[in-house]
Coordinates of C-alpha atoms in Angstrom, one line a residue:
Chain A
M1 CA -88.7 -27.1 75.2
K2 CA -92.3 -27.5 74.8
A3 CA -94.5 -24.6 73.1
R4 CA -96.5 -25.2 76.5
Y5 CA -93.7 -23.7 78.5
W6 CA -93.1 -21.0 76.4
V7 CA -96.6 -20.1 76.4
C8 CA -97.1 -19.8 80.2
L9 CA -94.1 -17.8 80.3
F10 CA -95.8 -15.4 77.9
I11 CA -98.6 -15.4 80.4
I12 CA -96.6 -14.3 83.0
G13 CA -94.5 -11.7 81.5
C14 CA -98.3 -10.1 80.4
L15 CA -99.5 -10.3 83.9
A16 CA -96.2 -9.3 85.6
P17 CA -96.9 -5.4 85.3
F18 CA -99.9 -6.0 87.6
L19 CA -98.4 -7.8 90.0
I20 CA -94.9 -5.8 90.7
Y21 CA -93.8 -2.1 89.8
P22 CA -93.6 -2.4 85.5
V23 CA -90.4 -0.3 85.8
F24 CA -88.9 -2.7 88.0
V25 CA -90.4 -5.2 85.3
M26 CA -88.7 -3.8 82.5
Q27 CA -85.9 -3.0 84.0
L28 CA -85.2 -6.5 84.5
L29 CA -86.1 -6.7 80.8
C30 CA -83.7 -5.0 79.8
F31 CA -81.2 -6.6 81.7
A32 CA -82.4 -9.9 80.9
L33 CA -82.0 -9.2 76.8
F34 CA -78.1 -8.1 77.7
A35 CA -77.4 -11.4 79.4
C36 CA -79.0 -13.8 76.7
S37 CA -76.6 -11.2 74.0
F38 CA -74.2 -11.9 76.0
N39 CA -74.8 -15.9 76.6
L40 CA -74.8 -15.4 72.8
L41 CA -71.2 -14.6 72.5
L42 CA -69.6 -17.2 75.9
G43 CA -72.2 -19.7 76.2
Y44 CA -72.7 -20.6 72.5
T45 CA -69.4 -19.6 70.9
G46 CA -66.7 -19.4 74.0
L47 CA -65.9 -16.0 73.5
L48 CA -65.5 -13.8 76.6
S49 CA -65.9 -10.2 76.1
F50 CA -64.8 -8.3 78.7
G51 CA -66.0 -4.6 77.0
H52 CA -69.8 -6.1 76.3
A53 CA -71.2 -2.3 78.3
A54 CA -69.9 -0.3 75.6
F55 CA -72.2 -1.5 72.8
F56 CA -74.9 -1.1 75.9
G57 CA -74.0 2.2 77.1
S58 CA -73.4 3.7 73.9
A59 CA -76.4 2.2 72.5
A60 CA -78.3 4.2 75.5
Y61 CA -76.8 7.2 75.5
L62 CA -77.6 7.3 71.4
A63 CA -81.5 6.3 72.5
G64 CA -81.8 8.7 74.7
Y65 CA -79.5 11.6 72.4
L66 CA -81.7 11.1 69.6
M67 CA -85.2 11.0 71.8
T68 CA -84.3 14.3 74.0
V69 CA -82.2 16.7 71.3
A70 CA -84.0 15.9 67.7
G71 CA -86.9 14.1 69.1
L72 CA -87.0 11.2 67.5
T73 CA -89.9 8.6 67.9
P74 CA -88.6 5.6 70.5
E75 CA -88.7 3.0 68.3
L76 CA -86.3 4.7 65.7
A77 CA -83.7 5.8 68.7
I78 CA -84.0 2.3 70.0
L79 CA -83.5 1.1 66.2
A80 CA -80.4 3.5 65.9
G81 CA -78.9 2.3 69.1
T82 CA -79.1 -1.1 67.8
V83 CA -77.5 0.2 64.4
C84 CA -74.9 1.6 66.3
A85 CA -74.1 -0.9 68.8
G86 CA -73.8 -3.4 65.5
L87 CA -71.6 -1.0 63.6
L88 CA -69.2 -1.0 67.1
G89 CA -69.5 -4.7 67.5
Y90 CA -68.2 -4.7 63.9
L91 CA -65.2 -2.6 65.0
F92 CA -64.4 -4.2 68.4
G93 CA -64.8 -7.8 66.3
T94 CA -62.8 -7.3 63.7
L95 CA -60.2 -5.9 65.9
A96 CA -60.0 -8.8 68.9
I97 CA -61.1 -11.7 67.3
K98 CA -57.9 -12.8 66.0
R99 CA -57.1 -13.4 69.3
Q100 CA -57.6 -16.3 71.5
G101 CA -58.6 -16.8 75.2
I102 CA -58.0 -13.9 78.0
Y103 CA -56.6 -12.2 75.1
F104 CA -59.3 -11.1 73.5
A105 CA -60.6 -10.6 76.5
M106 CA -58.0 -8.1 77.3
I107 CA -59.0 -6.5 73.8
T108 CA -62.1 -5.8 74.2
L109 CA -61.6 -4.5 77.7
A110 CA -59.0 -2.0 76.5
L111 CA -62.0 -0.8 73.7
A112 CA -64.5 -0.6 75.8
Q113 CA -62.6 1.4 78.5
I114 CA -61.6 3.6 75.0
V115 CA -66.0 4.2 74.9
Y116 CA -66.3 4.8 78.6
F117 CA -63.9 8.1 78.2
I118 CA -65.2 9.4 75.1
A119 CA -69.0 9.1 77.3
L120 CA -67.1 10.7 80.3
K121 CA -65.4 13.7 78.0
A122 CA -67.5 14.4 75.3
D123 CA -69.8 16.7 75.7
F124 CA -73.6 15.0 74.3
T125 CA -73.0 12.5 77.3
G126 CA -73.4 15.1 80.0
G127 CA -70.6 13.7 81.7
E128 CA -71.0 12.9 85.0
D129 CA -74.5 13.6 85.2
G130 CA -75.2 11.1 82.3
L131 CA -78.4 12.2 80.3
Q132 CA -81.0 12.4 82.6
D133 CA -85.1 12.6 82.0
I134 CA -85.2 11.4 79.1
P135 CA -88.8 12.0 77.5
R136 CA -90.1 8.6 76.6
G137 CA -92.6 9.9 73.5
K138 CA -95.2 8.6 71.2
L139 CA -94.0 4.9 69.8
F140 CA -94.6 5.7 65.7
G141 CA -95.9 9.1 66.9
L142 CA -99.4 7.7 67.8
I143 CA -99.2 5.8 71.1
N144 CA -98.2 8.1 74.1
L145 CA -95.4 5.6 76.5
E146 CA -96.1 8.1 78.9
T147 CA -99.7 7.4 79.3
T148 CA -100.8 5.8 82.7
Y149 CA -103.6 3.8 83.8
R150 CA -105.1 3.9 87.2
I151 CA -106.1 0.3 88.2
G152 CA -107.2 0.6 91.9
H153 CA -104.6 2.6 94.1
K154 CA -101.6 2.1 91.5
S155 CA -101.0 3.7 88.2
L156 CA -99.7 1.7 85.5
E157 CA -97.0 2.7 82.7
L158 CA -98.3 -0.2 80.3
N159 CA -98.1 1.2 76.9
L160 CA -94.6 1.8 77.4
Y161 CA -94.6 -2.4 79.2
F162 CA -96.2 -3.9 76.6
F163 CA -93.5 -2.0 74.1
I164 CA -90.9 -3.3 76.0
F165 CA -92.1 -6.5 76.8
I166 CA -93.0 -6.9 72.7
L167 CA -89.4 -5.8 71.7
F168 CA -87.9 -8.6 74.3
C169 CA -90.0 -11.2 73.3
L170 CA -89.5 -10.6 69.7
A171 CA -85.5 -10.4 70.6
F172 CA -85.4 -13.3 72.7
W173 CA -87.0 -15.2 69.8
L174 CA -84.6 -14.2 67.7
I175 CA -81.3 -15.2 69.5
H176 CA -83.4 -18.3 70.5
R177 CA -83.3 -18.7 66.4
T178 CA -79.8 -18.1 66.3
I179 CA -78.8 -20.5 69.0
H180 CA -81.1 -23.1 66.7
S181 CA -79.9 -22.4 63.2
P182 CA -77.4 -23.7 60.8
F183 CA -75.5 -21.0 61.7
G184 CA -75.8 -22.0 65.6
Q185 CA -74.6 -25.1 64.5
V186 CA -71.4 -24.2 62.8
L187 CA -70.9 -21.4 66.1
K188 CA -71.5 -25.0 68.4
G189 CA -68.7 -26.6 66.8
I190 CA -66.2 -24.0 66.7
R191 CA -66.6 -23.5 70.8
E192 CA -66.1 -27.7 71.0
N193 CA -63.6 -27.9 69.0
E194 CA -62.2 -25.0 67.1
Q195 CA -59.1 -26.9 64.9
R196 CA -62.1 -29.5 63.6
A197 CA -64.2 -26.7 62.3
V198 CA -61.2 -24.9 60.3
S199 CA -59.9 -28.3 59.0
L200 CA -63.8 -29.3 57.9
G201 CA -63.1 -25.4 56.0
Y202 CA -65.1 -23.3 58.1
R203 CA -63.4 -20.1 58.2
V204 CA -64.3 -19.7 62.1
E205 CA -62.9 -16.2 62.1
R206 CA -66.1 -14.5 60.0
F207 CA -68.4 -17.1 61.8
K208 CA -67.0 -16.1 65.4
L209 CA -67.7 -12.2 63.8
L210 CA -71.3 -12.5 62.9
A211 CA -72.4 -13.9 66.4
F212 CA -70.1 -10.9 67.6
V213 CA -71.9 -8.7 65.8
I214 CA -75.6 -10.3 66.8
S215 CA -74.8 -10.1 70.4
A216 CA -73.0 -6.5 70.2
S217 CA -76.8 -5.4 68.6
L218 CA -78.9 -7.0 70.9
T219 CA -77.1 -6.0 73.5
G220 CA -77.6 -2.5 71.8
T221 CA -81.4 -3.0 71.8
A222 CA -81.0 -3.7 75.5
G223 CA -79.2 -0.5 76.6
A224 CA -81.3 1.4 74.0
M225 CA -84.6 0.4 75.6
K226 CA -83.1 0.5 79.4
A227 CA -82.6 4.4 78.2
L228 CA -86.3 4.4 77.5
V229 CA -87.5 2.8 80.5
L230 CA -85.5 4.5 83.1
Q231 CA -84.8 7.2 81.5
L232 CA -81.2 7.9 82.1
A233 CA -78.0 7.0 80.7
S234 CA -74.9 7.4 82.5
L235 CA -71.0 6.6 82.9
T236 CA -72.5 3.0 85.0
D237 CA -73.7 1.8 81.4
V238 CA -70.7 1.7 79.9
S239 CA -68.3 0.8 82.9
W240 CA -66.4 -1.9 82.9
H241 CA -68.2 -2.6 86.1
T242 CA -71.3 -3.7 83.8
S243 CA -69.2 -5.6 81.7
G244 CA -68.4 -7.3 84.9
E245 CA -72.1 -7.7 86.1
V246 CA -73.1 -9.3 82.8
I247 CA -71.0 -12.3 83.2
L248 CA -72.0 -12.7 86.3
M249 CA -75.8 -12.7 85.0
T250 CA -74.8 -15.3 82.6
L251 CA -72.4 -17.7 85.2
L252 CA -75.0 -17.9 87.8
G253 CA -78.0 -18.5 85.7
G254 CA -76.4 -20.7 83.8
L255 CA -73.7 -20.7 81.0
G256 CA -75.2 -21.9 77.1
T257 CA -78.7 -22.6 78.0
V258 CA -81.7 -20.6 77.2
L259 CA -83.3 -19.3 80.2
G260 CA -79.9 -19.1 82.4
P261 CA -79.3 -15.6 81.2
S262 CA -82.3 -14.1 82.2
V263 CA -82.7 -15.7 85.3
G264 CA -79.4 -14.9 86.3
A265 CA -79.8 -11.5 85.5
I266 CA -83.1 -11.0 87.2
T267 CA -81.3 -13.0 89.8
V268 CA -78.7 -9.6 90.3
V269 CA -81.2 -6.5 89.5
T270 CA -83.4 -7.9 91.8
L271 CA -80.3 -8.4 94.7
Q272 CA -79.4 -5.0 94.0
E273 CA -82.9 -3.5 94.3
K274 CA -83.7 -5.4 97.7
L275 CA -80.2 -4.7 98.9
S276 CA -79.7 -1.1 97.7
A277 CA -80.5 0.2 101.5
A278 CA -77.2 -1.4 102.5
G279 CA -75.2 0.2 100.5
S280 CA -72.2 -0.5 99.1
W281 CA -72.4 -4.2 100.9
V282 CA -74.6 -5.2 98.4
T283 CA -71.1 -6.1 96.3
V284 CA -69.8 -8.1 98.9
I285 CA -72.9 -10.1 99.4
I286 CA -73.8 -10.2 95.3
G287 CA -69.6 -11.7 95.5
A288 CA -70.5 -13.9 98.6
I289 CA -73.6 -15.8 96.3
F290 CA -71.5 -16.0 93.3
V291 CA -68.8 -17.7 94.7
V292 CA -71.2 -20.1 97.0
C293 CA -72.5 -20.9 93.1
V294 CA -69.3 -21.5 92.0
L295 CA -68.0 -24.0 94.6
A296 CA -71.8 -25.3 94.9
F297 CA -73.1 -25.5 91.2
R298 CA -70.8 -24.5 88.6
R299 CA -73.3 -24.4 86.1
G300 CA -75.5 -22.1 87.3
F301 CA -79.0 -21.9 88.4
V302 CA -80.2 -23.2 85.3
G303 CA -77.9 -25.7 84.0
E304 CA -78.4 -27.4 87.6
L305 CA -82.1 -27.9 87.1
G306 CA -81.6 -29.1 84.0
R307 CA -79.1 -31.5 84.7
L308 CA -81.5 -33.0 87.3
L309 CA -84.4 -33.0 84.8
K310 CA -82.0 -34.5 82.0
K311 CA -83.1 -31.7 79.7
S312 CA -81.6 -28.7 78.1
L313 CA -83.7 -25.6 79.0
Chain B
M1 CA -44.9 -39.0 34.0
P2 CA -46.4 -39.9 37.2
D3 CA -49.4 -37.6 38.4
H4 CA -48.7 -35.6 42.1
I5 CA -51.4 -34.4 43.1
L6 CA -49.4 -32.8 46.6
E7 CA -45.8 -31.8 46.0
T8 CA -43.3 -30.1 48.8
R9 CA -40.2 -28.3 47.6
N10 CA -37.1 -27.8 49.8
L11 CA -39.6 -27.6 52.1
T12 CA -37.9 -26.3 55.7
K13 CA -39.2 -25.2 59.2
E14 CA -36.8 -23.3 61.9
F15 CA -38.0 -22.8 64.9
K16 CA -35.6 -21.1 67.4
G17 CA -32.2 -22.7 66.5
F18 CA -33.9 -25.9 65.8
T19 CA -34.4 -27.6 61.9
A20 CA -37.8 -29.4 62.6
V21 CA -37.2 -30.2 58.8
N22 CA -35.0 -29.6 56.4
D23 CA -35.0 -29.0 52.3
L24 CA -37.8 -31.7 52.1
N25 CA -39.0 -32.8 48.6
L26 CA -41.5 -34.8 49.3
Q27 CA -44.6 -35.8 46.3
V28 CA -47.7 -37.6 46.5
E29 CA -48.8 -39.7 43.9
R30 CA -52.7 -39.1 43.3
G31 CA -55.0 -42.5 44.0
S32 CA -52.2 -43.8 46.4
I33 CA -52.0 -44.8 49.9
H34 CA -48.3 -42.8 51.1
A35 CA -47.1 -43.0 54.3
L36 CA -45.0 -41.2 56.3
I37 CA -43.1 -42.9 59.3
G38 CA -39.9 -42.4 61.4
P39 CA -38.9 -42.5 64.6
N40 CA -39.7 -40.1 67.0
G41 CA -39.2 -36.6 67.2
A42 CA -38.2 -37.3 62.7
G43 CA -40.0 -34.3 62.3
K44 CA -43.5 -36.0 60.9
T45 CA -45.8 -33.9 62.9
T46 CA -44.1 -31.3 61.4
V47 CA -44.4 -32.1 58.0
F48 CA -47.6 -32.8 58.6
N49 CA -48.9 -29.5 59.9
L50 CA -47.3 -27.9 57.5
L51 CA -48.8 -29.1 54.8
T52 CA -52.4 -28.7 56.2
K53 CA -51.0 -25.2 57.1
F54 CA -51.7 -25.0 60.5
L55 CA -47.8 -24.2 60.6
Q56 CA -45.8 -21.7 58.2
P57 CA -42.9 -23.1 56.3
S58 CA -39.6 -21.0 57.1
R59 CA -38.6 -21.6 53.0
G60 CA -39.8 -23.8 50.0
T61 CA -42.7 -24.0 48.6
I62 CA -46.1 -27.1 48.9
Q63 CA -48.0 -27.5 45.6
Y64 CA -51.4 -28.9 45.6
N65 CA -52.4 -29.9 42.5
G66 CA -50.2 -27.8 40.5
I67 CA -51.5 -25.0 42.9
D68 CA -48.9 -23.0 45.3
I69 CA -50.6 -23.6 48.6
T70 CA -47.8 -22.1 50.6
R71 CA -49.3 -19.7 52.1
E72 CA -52.6 -20.7 51.9
K73 CA -54.5 -20.8 55.4
P74 CA -56.3 -23.8 57.1
A75 CA -59.3 -23.9 55.5
D76 CA -58.9 -22.4 52.8
I77 CA -57.0 -25.8 51.8
A78 CA -59.9 -27.6 53.0
L79 CA -62.3 -25.6 50.3
R80 CA -59.9 -27.1 47.8
G81 CA -61.0 -30.4 49.3
V82 CA -57.7 -31.5 51.2
I83 CA -59.4 -32.6 54.4
R84 CA -57.0 -33.8 57.6
S85 CA -57.6 -35.8 60.8
F86 CA -55.7 -34.8 63.8
Q87 CA -53.5 -37.1 66.2
I88 CA -56.0 -36.7 69.2
S89 CA -59.4 -37.7 68.2
A90 CA -61.1 -34.4 67.0
V91 CA -64.8 -34.4 67.1
F92 CA -67.3 -32.3 68.5
P93 CA -67.6 -33.4 71.8
G94 CA -70.7 -32.1 73.2
L95 CA -72.5 -33.2 69.4
T96 CA -74.3 -36.3 68.4
P97 CA -72.3 -38.5 66.1
R98 CA -75.1 -37.7 63.6
E99 CA -74.8 -34.0 64.6
N100 CA -71.3 -34.3 64.3
I101 CA -71.4 -35.6 60.0
R102 CA -74.1 -33.6 60.2
L103 CA -71.4 -30.5 60.3
A104 CA -69.6 -31.6 57.8
L105 CA -72.1 -32.0 55.2
Q106 CA -73.3 -28.2 56.0
R107 CA -70.1 -26.4 55.1
R108 CA -71.1 -27.9 51.7
T109 CA -74.7 -26.5 51.3
G110 CA -73.1 -23.0 51.5
G111 CA -76.0 -21.8 54.1
S112 CA -73.9 -21.9 57.0
F113 CA -74.3 -18.0 57.8
R114 CA -78.3 -18.3 57.7
F115 CA -79.0 -17.1 60.8
W116 CA -82.5 -16.7 60.8
R117 CA -83.4 -20.3 59.7
S118 CA -84.2 -23.2 61.8
E119 CA -82.3 -26.2 62.3
R120 CA -85.2 -27.6 60.5
T121 CA -83.7 -27.1 57.2
L122 CA -80.6 -29.4 58.3
L123 CA -83.0 -32.3 58.2
A124 CA -82.6 -33.1 55.0
L125 CA -78.7 -33.9 55.9
H126 CA -79.6 -36.5 58.1
D127 CA -80.0 -39.4 55.7
Q128 CA -76.6 -38.9 54.0
A129 CA -75.2 -38.6 57.1
D130 CA -76.9 -41.8 58.8
Q131 CA -75.4 -43.3 55.7
L132 CA -71.9 -42.4 56.6
L133 CA -72.4 -43.5 59.9
A134 CA -73.9 -46.7 58.4
A135 CA -70.6 -47.0 56.9
V136 CA -68.2 -46.9 60.5
G137 CA -70.6 -49.1 62.2
L138 CA -72.1 -45.9 64.2
T139 CA -75.7 -46.7 63.3
A140 CA -76.5 -47.8 67.2
Y141 CA -74.6 -44.5 68.5
A142 CA -76.6 -42.2 66.2
D143 CA -78.3 -40.2 68.9
T144 CA -75.9 -40.7 72.0
V145 CA -73.1 -37.8 73.5
T146 CA -69.6 -38.1 70.9
G147 CA -67.9 -36.9 74.2
E148 CA -68.9 -39.9 76.1
M149 CA -68.8 -42.9 73.0
A150 CA -65.1 -45.2 73.2
Y151 CA -61.9 -43.9 71.8
G152 CA -62.4 -45.7 68.7
R153 CA -65.5 -45.3 67.7
K154 CA -64.5 -41.6 68.4
R155 CA -62.1 -42.2 65.6
A156 CA -64.3 -44.0 63.6
L157 CA -66.2 -40.8 63.6
E158 CA -63.8 -38.4 63.1
I159 CA -63.2 -40.5 59.3
A160 CA -66.7 -40.7 58.5
T161 CA -66.6 -36.1 59.2
T162 CA -63.7 -36.6 56.9
L163 CA -65.5 -38.6 54.2
A164 CA -68.9 -36.6 54.7
L165 CA -66.4 -33.7 53.0
E166 CA -65.4 -36.0 49.8
P167 CA -62.0 -34.6 49.9
E168 CA -60.1 -35.5 47.5
L169 CA -57.0 -35.8 49.5
M170 CA -57.0 -37.3 53.3
L171 CA -54.3 -36.7 55.5
L172 CA -54.6 -38.5 58.4
D173 CA -52.8 -38.2 61.2
E174 CA -51.6 -41.2 63.8
P175 CA -55.0 -42.5 63.1
T176 CA -54.8 -45.5 64.9
Q177 CA -52.6 -44.4 67.6
G178 CA -53.7 -46.0 71.1
M179 CA -55.9 -48.5 70.2
G180 CA -56.4 -52.0 70.9
A181 CA -56.0 -54.7 68.0
E182 CA -59.5 -54.8 67.4
D183 CA -60.0 -51.7 66.6
V184 CA -56.7 -51.0 64.5
A185 CA -57.9 -53.8 62.1
Q186 CA -61.3 -52.0 62.2
I187 CA -59.7 -48.5 61.3
T188 CA -57.5 -49.9 58.9
E189 CA -60.5 -51.6 56.8
L190 CA -62.0 -47.7 56.9
I191 CA -58.9 -46.5 55.9
R192 CA -58.5 -49.2 52.7
Q193 CA -61.8 -48.4 51.7
A194 CA -62.1 -44.8 51.9
A195 CA -58.9 -44.6 49.4
A196 CA -61.0 -46.4 47.0
D197 CA -61.5 -42.7 44.9
R198 CA -58.8 -40.8 47.0
T199 CA -55.6 -40.1 47.3
I200 CA -54.2 -40.4 51.2
L201 CA -51.2 -39.6 52.9
M202 CA -50.9 -40.7 56.7
V203 CA -48.4 -40.6 59.6
E204 CA -48.5 -43.5 61.3
H205 CA -46.1 -45.9 63.9
N206 CA -47.7 -48.7 63.5
L207 CA -45.6 -50.5 60.8
N208 CA -48.6 -53.3 60.6
V209 CA -50.5 -50.8 59.4
V210 CA -47.8 -49.1 57.3
S211 CA -47.8 -52.6 55.0
T212 CA -50.6 -53.9 54.5
L213 CA -52.2 -50.3 53.7
A214 CA -49.6 -48.1 52.2
Q215 CA -48.0 -48.3 48.5
R216 CA -45.8 -45.9 49.1
I217 CA -43.4 -45.0 52.3
T218 CA -41.6 -42.3 52.8
V219 CA -39.0 -42.6 55.9
L220 CA -38.0 -39.5 57.6
Q221 CA -34.8 -38.3 60.2
R222 CA -34.4 -35.6 61.8
G223 CA -36.4 -33.8 59.2
T224 CA -34.7 -34.9 56.2
L225 CA -35.8 -37.3 53.6
L226 CA -34.3 -40.6 54.6
A227 CA -35.5 -43.4 51.9
E228 CA -38.4 -43.8 50.1
G229 CA -40.3 -46.9 48.3
S230 CA -42.5 -49.4 49.0
Y231 CA -42.7 -51.2 52.4
D232 CA -40.1 -53.9 50.8
E233 CA -37.5 -52.0 49.5
V234 CA -37.6 -49.2 52.5
S235 CA -38.1 -52.4 55.2
R236 CA -34.4 -53.5 53.4
N237 CA -32.4 -49.9 53.7
P238 CA -29.6 -50.5 55.8
Q239 CA -30.1 -46.6 57.1
V240 CA -33.6 -47.4 57.9
L241 CA -32.8 -49.7 59.9
E242 CA -30.5 -48.0 61.4
A243 CA -32.2 -45.8 62.6
Y244 CA -34.9 -47.8 63.8
M245 CA -32.3 -49.9 65.6
G246 CA -29.8 -48.4 66.2
S247 CA -28.1 -50.9 63.7
T248 CA -27.7 -52.7 60.4
H249 CA -27.2 -55.7 62.2
A250 CA -30.2 -55.6 64.9

């Protein structure tokens, strides 16, 4: 994509909190980052993980815990969440990567369920209640993220918003760079023809493992960001529903496209928000949309658009 | 004493209750083109997969340059300079031919784990990639989608990709399978050129190709070695004639 499109998107991101409820935009950014990290694995390496909620949730819990109990500043809490998710990703990856296809997915699911169980039973996670009212604290100990600015009749959390937005941009850039790096080329090769990549002398398991760790780490960043934004870390964050939801977001937006996962995440989270009055019908409606999407445009929103414009988006 | 680049001793592969390869002693001389032939079900592809480590032998050893590689993994022997091709053309269909070759060249740069570097660092490989594309007559297709190319061109690309790694030993699995006469001639010529400074072991059905290219031929039947020698020797061997035709008088 051309630089001017990126500039447009950046400007939209800067203006968004003035037009839409900022916490909601931040929530969108967290899930968009989650889906982008997931796409690095499924879209560019061809690995279907069914346990990504483990990374998302454990980072949310850890960041929340460190901010509440240890009084850590937000940037350190997010860093800790990222590292924790990365280490967990290394563990999951080491155990799962030797398996292919559905077996890989099942192992990641099983491991994620163990994390869920720990979150349910351990003391520091707050069990069914989760961690609530996580303080947002002061960025670098200086900038108060609780501060709101009155503009018109609205009060906006702009400090927090721009911190989250910049963090999202950095993480998004890192994913984009990874995809378009020498390493990313090898990942595409593995996705396209794993046997051939092996016969060219690539030890594909190591490449897959690194991709898995990068994906898990950035998923952790997204999870920790979410804990900071919603001031909440709960069992939902580590449940398999969340693992499924991120797959849905990625497929809906467009697998293996740069913008697809973000579009998918925005669609799903917005629908959940707007339809929340409909209660459990939300799941049915989103399910129906997904079915229509799979039948009508298999490449996802962005994938189909890219095909029409003959561009890779 | 002849110099053997690849040597197997008592190589055996058993699948449940069925011996696909039985006590095979195979020697490939350095610098030669060696063909492995035999009727359907003779175990050629199994031998091939054993040599390239895609299968683990039940018994026996494989030595490459005097080193025992029996327990190594496919990527390990690739790093030693043994590069294989596949029966079904092995390309990266979603990448362009140039990217296909670049991916092979890139492996030798050693920077393949650098996820923080820009793709632009790979531009330095383009000259070399383009030379290889020109060598197999694919210059005009450098930036097309590989998956949409004709079959013969895919195979040519595969050979170019393999050559990019400058292998010491090239293992070709039925390089001309499923090709028209014109493509066969082109691929035969490519293999001949590639063999100028390396050893090639190929499994091949097309006896025409075998007779023009191979200096030494091993005939397999039911997983064992039936005959070995030059094309003339082998083609006059009554056992070989029987294996192929069902009778010496055919």
